[in-house]
Short mmCIF file of C-alpha atoms and ligand atoms in Angstrom, two decimals:
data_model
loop_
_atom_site.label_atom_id
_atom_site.label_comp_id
_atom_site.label_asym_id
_atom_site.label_seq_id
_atom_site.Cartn_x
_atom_site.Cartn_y
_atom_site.Cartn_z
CA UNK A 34 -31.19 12.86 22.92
CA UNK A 35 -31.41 8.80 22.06
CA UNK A 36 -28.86 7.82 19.52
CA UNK A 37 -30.86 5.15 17.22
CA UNK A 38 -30.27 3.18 14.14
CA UNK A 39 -27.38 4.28 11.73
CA UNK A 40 -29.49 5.27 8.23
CA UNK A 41 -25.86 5.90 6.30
CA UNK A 42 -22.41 5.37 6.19
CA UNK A 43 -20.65 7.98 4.25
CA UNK A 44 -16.82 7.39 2.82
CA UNK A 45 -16.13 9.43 6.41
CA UNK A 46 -18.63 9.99 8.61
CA UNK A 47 -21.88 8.11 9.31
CA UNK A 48 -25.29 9.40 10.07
CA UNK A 49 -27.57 8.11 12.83
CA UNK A 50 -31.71 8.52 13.08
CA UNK A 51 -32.67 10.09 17.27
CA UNK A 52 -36.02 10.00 18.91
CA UNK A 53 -36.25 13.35 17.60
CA UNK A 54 -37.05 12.97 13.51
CA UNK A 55 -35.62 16.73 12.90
CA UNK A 56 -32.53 15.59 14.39
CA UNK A 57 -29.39 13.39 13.33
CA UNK A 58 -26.18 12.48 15.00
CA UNK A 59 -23.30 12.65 12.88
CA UNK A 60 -20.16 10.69 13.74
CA UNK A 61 -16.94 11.84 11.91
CA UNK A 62 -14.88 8.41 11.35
CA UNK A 63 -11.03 7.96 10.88
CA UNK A 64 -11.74 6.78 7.72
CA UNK A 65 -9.46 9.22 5.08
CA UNK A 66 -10.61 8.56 1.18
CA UNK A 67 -9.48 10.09 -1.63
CA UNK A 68 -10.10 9.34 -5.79
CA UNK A 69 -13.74 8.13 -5.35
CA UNK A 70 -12.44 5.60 -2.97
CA UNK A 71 -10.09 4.00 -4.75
CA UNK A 72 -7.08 5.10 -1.66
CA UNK A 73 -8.75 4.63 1.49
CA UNK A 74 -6.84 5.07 4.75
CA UNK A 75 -7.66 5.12 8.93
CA UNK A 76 -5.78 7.73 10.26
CA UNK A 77 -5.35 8.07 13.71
CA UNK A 78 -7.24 10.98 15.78
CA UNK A 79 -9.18 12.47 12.04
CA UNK A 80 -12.36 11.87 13.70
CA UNK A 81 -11.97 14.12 16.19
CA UNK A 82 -9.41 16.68 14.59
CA UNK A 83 -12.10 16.71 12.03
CA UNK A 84 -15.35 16.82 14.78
CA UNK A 85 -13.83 19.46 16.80
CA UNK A 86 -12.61 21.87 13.14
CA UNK A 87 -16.38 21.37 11.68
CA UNK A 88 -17.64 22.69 15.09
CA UNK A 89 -15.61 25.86 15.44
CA UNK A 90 -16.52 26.56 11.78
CA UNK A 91 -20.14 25.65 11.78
CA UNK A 92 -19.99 28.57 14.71
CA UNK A 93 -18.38 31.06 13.43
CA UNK A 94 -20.53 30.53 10.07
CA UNK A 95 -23.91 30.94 12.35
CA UNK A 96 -22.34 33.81 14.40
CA UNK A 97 -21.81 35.32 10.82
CA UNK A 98 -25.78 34.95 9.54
CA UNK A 99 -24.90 31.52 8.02
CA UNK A 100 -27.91 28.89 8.98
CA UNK A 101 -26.38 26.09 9.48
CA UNK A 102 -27.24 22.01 10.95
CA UNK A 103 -25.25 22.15 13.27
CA UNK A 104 -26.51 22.60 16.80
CA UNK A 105 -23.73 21.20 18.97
CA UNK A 106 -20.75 18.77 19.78
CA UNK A 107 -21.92 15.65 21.59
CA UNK A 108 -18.56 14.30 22.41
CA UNK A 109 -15.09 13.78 20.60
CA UNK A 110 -17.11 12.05 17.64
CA UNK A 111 -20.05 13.12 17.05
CA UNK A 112 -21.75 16.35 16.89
CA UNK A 113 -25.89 16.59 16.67
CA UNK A 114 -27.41 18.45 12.88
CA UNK A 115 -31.04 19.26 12.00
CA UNK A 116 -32.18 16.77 9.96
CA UNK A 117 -31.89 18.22 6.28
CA UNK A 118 -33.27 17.09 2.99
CA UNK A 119 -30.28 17.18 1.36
CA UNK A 120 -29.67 18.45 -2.80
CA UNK A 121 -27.48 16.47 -4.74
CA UNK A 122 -25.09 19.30 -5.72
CA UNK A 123 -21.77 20.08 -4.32
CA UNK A 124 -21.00 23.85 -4.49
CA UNK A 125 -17.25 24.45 -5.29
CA UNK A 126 -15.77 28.00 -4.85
CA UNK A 127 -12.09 28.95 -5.88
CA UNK A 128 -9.93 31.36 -4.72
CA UNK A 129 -6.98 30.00 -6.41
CA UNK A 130 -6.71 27.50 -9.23
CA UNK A 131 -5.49 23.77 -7.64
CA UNK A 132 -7.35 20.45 -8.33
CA UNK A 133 -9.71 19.13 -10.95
CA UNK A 134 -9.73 22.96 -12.10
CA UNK A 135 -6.02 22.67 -13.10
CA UNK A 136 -6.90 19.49 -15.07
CA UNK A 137 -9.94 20.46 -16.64
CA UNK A 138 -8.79 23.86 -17.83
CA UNK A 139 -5.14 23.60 -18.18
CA UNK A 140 -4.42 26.65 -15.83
CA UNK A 141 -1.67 26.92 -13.60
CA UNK A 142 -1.63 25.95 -10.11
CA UNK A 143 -1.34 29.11 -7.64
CA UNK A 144 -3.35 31.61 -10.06
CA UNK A 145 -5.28 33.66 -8.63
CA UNK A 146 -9.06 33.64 -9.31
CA UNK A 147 -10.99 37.09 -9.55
CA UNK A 148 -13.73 37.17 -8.92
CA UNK A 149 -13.69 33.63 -7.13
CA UNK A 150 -15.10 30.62 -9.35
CA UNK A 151 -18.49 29.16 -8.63
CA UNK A 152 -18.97 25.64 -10.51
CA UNK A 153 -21.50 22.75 -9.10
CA UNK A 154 -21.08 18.93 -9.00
CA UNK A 155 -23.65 16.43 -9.23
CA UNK A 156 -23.14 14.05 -5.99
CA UNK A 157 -23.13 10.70 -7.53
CA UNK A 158 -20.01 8.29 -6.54
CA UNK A 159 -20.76 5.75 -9.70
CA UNK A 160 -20.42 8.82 -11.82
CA UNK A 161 -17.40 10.44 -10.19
CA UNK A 162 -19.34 13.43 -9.25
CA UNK A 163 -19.59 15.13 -13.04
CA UNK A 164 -19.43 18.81 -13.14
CA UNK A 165 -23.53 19.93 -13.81
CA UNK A 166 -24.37 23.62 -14.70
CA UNK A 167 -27.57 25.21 -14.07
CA UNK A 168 -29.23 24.25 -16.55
CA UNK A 169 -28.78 20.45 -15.88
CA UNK A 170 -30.00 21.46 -12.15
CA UNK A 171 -33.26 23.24 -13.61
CA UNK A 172 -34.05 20.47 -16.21
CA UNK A 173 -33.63 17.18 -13.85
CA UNK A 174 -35.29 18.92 -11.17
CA UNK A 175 -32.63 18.84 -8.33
CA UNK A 176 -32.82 22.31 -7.00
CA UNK A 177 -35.27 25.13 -7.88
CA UNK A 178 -33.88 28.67 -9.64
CA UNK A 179 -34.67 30.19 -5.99
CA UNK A 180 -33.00 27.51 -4.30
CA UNK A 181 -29.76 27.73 -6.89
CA UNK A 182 -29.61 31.13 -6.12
CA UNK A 183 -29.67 31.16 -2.56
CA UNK A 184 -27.39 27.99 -2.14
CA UNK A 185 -24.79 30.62 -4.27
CA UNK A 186 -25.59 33.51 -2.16
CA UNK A 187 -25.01 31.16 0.92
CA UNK A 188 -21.74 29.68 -0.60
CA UNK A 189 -20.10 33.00 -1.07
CA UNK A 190 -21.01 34.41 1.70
CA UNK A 191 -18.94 31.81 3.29
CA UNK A 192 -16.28 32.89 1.06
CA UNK A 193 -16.22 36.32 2.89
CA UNK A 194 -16.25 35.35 6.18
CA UNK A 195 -13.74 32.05 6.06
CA UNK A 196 -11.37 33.32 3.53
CA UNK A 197 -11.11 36.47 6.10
CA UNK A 198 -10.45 34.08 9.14
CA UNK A 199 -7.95 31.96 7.31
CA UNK A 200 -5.74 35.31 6.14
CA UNK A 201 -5.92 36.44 9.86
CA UNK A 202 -4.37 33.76 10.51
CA UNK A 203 -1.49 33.71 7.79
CA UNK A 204 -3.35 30.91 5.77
CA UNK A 205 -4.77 30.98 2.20
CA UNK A 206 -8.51 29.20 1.56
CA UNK A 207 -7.72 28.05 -2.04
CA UNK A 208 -11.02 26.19 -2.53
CA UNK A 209 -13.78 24.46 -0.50
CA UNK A 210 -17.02 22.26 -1.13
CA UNK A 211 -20.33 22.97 0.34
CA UNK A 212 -23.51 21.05 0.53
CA UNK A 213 -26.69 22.08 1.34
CA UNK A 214 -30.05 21.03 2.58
CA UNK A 215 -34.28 22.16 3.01
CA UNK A 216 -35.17 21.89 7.17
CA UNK A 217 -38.39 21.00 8.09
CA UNK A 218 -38.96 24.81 8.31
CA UNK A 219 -38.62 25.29 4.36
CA UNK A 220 -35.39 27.02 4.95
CA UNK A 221 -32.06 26.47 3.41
CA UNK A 222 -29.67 25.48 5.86
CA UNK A 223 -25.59 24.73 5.31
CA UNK A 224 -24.93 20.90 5.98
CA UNK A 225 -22.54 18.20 5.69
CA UNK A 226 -19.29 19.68 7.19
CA UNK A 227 -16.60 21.89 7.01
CA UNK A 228 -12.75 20.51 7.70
CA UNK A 229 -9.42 20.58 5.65
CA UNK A 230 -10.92 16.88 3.87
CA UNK A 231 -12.91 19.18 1.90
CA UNK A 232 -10.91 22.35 1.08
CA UNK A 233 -7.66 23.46 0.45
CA UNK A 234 -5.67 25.70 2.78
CA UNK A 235 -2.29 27.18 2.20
CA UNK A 236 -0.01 28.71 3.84
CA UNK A 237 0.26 32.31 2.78
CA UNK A 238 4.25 32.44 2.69
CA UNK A 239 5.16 29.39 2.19
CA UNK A 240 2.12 28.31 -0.32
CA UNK A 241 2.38 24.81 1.95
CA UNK A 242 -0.46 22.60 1.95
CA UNK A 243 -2.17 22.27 4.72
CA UNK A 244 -5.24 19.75 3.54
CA UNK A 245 -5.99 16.70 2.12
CA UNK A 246 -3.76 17.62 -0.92
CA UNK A 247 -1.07 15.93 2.11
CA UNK A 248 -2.86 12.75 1.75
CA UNK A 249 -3.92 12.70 -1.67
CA UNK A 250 -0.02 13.31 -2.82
CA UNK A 251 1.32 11.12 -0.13
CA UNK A 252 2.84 14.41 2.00
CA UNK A 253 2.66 12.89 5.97
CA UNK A 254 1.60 14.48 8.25
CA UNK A 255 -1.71 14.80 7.58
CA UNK A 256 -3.91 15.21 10.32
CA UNK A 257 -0.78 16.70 12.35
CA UNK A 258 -1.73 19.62 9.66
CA UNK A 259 -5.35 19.80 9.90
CA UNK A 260 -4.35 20.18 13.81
CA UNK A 261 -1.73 23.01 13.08
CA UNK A 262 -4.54 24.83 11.08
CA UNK A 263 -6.92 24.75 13.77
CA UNK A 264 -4.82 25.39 16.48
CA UNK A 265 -3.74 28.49 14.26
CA UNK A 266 -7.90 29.76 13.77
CA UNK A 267 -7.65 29.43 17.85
CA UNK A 268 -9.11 25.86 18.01
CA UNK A 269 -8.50 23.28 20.54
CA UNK A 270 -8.39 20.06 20.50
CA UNK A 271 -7.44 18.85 23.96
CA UNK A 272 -10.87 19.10 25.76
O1 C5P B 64 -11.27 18.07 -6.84
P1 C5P B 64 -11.57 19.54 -6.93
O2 C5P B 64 -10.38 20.39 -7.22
O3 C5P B 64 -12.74 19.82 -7.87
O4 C5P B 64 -12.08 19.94 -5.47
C1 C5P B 64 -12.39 21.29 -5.12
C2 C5P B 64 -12.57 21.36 -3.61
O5 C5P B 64 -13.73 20.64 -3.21
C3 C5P B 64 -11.40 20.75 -2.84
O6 C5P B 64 -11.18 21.53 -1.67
C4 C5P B 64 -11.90 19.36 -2.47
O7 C5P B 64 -11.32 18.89 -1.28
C5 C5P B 64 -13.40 19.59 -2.32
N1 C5P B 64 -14.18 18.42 -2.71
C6 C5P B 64 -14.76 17.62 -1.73
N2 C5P B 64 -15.51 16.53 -2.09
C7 C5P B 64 -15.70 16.20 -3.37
C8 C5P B 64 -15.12 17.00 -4.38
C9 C5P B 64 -14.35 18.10 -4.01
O8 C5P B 64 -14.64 17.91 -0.54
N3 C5P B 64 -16.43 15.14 -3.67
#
């Protein structure tokens, strides 16, 4: 596989073309955002904290009946995705009320959502990401009813099998963000990634966080966490 010319640089990763068109490398930068951009920090060793977490998951989401990009870890870095035609949604589920949620609804941190929340974002940084229901998908022609429905399917289904692996292993998945994309086969495939910058993980008795919450609220330790966590699903990230 021929690494060619970056096509985009994301807040933090980057995505590179190959000699293969159905195939992209993605490399996962030390680059930490948070608020739309607006505090932006390099933290040591995210890259491949994050490379190594999004692997393991990505797995253990295919092993599961999840399709999935990912095909495999090409070194610390970077890790090699079928080239999707990505929608413009993010798909939000919550466990537990934390975040924009909180804001948005007044609701109290640590409640517990049953059945789990669904909502969807429009992905559109100049906008900061409005909330879009399905409606606003159908009308402006971003996603099909068939393709809504099985991006919802596909998001809860990760529900079941990640919120299961977390509590195994004494941790709470409050809430995460999914993207997905159309392969060159017409199917529906998970992409983007999977890592604590884009979910919230607790732990169970001490309701710590474990996330990005520690560098959006200025907590330390941040990617010292996102190591503990993975080290805790039975990651490792010395080889
Ligand atoms: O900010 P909010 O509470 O809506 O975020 C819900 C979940 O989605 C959080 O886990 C957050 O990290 C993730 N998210 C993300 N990227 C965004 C928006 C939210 O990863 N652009």
């Amino acid at each position: 596989m021929e690494k060619r010319e970056e096509l985009y640089s994301g807040k933090a990763k980057s995505v590179f073309k190959t000699d293969d068109p159905d195939r992209f490398i993605l490399t996962f930068r030390n680059d930490t955002s948070a608020f739309d951009g607006v505090k932006v920090e390099q933290l040591d060793r995210k890259g491949m904290v994050n490379n190594k977490f999004n692997a393991f998951i990505m797995e253990k989401l295919q092993q599961a009946g999840v399709p999935t990009h990912f095909e495999g870890l090409l070194n610390d870095n970077e890790a090699l995705v079928k080239r999707l035609d990505m929608f413009p949604i993010e798909c939000v589920v919550r466990n537990i009320a934390a975040g924009s949620i909180v804001k948005r609804l007044g609701v109290t941190e640590g409640q517990e959502l049953t059945p789990p929340t669904f909502e969807t974002f429009l992905k559109d940084d100049a906008l900061h990401d409005p909330m879009i229901n399905e409606s606003h998908i159908r009308s402006f022609g971003w996603a099909t009813d068939a393709q809504m429905a099985r991006m919802r399917e596909l998001t809860y289904q990760v529900n079941d099998i990640l919120k299961a692996l977390f509590l195994d292993a004494g941790m709470l998945l409050v809430d995460y963000k999914l993207e997905f994309g159309v392969f060159s086969d017409g199917e529906i495939y998970l992409g983007d990634e999977f890592s604590p910058d884009g979910c919230r993980i607790w732990d169970k008795e001490t309701r710590e966080k474990l996330d990005k919450d520690r560098f959006r609220q200025d907590l330390g330790n941040v990617v010292e966490s996102y190591e503990l966590v993975g080290r805790r699903l039975g990651m490792n990230f010395d080889d």
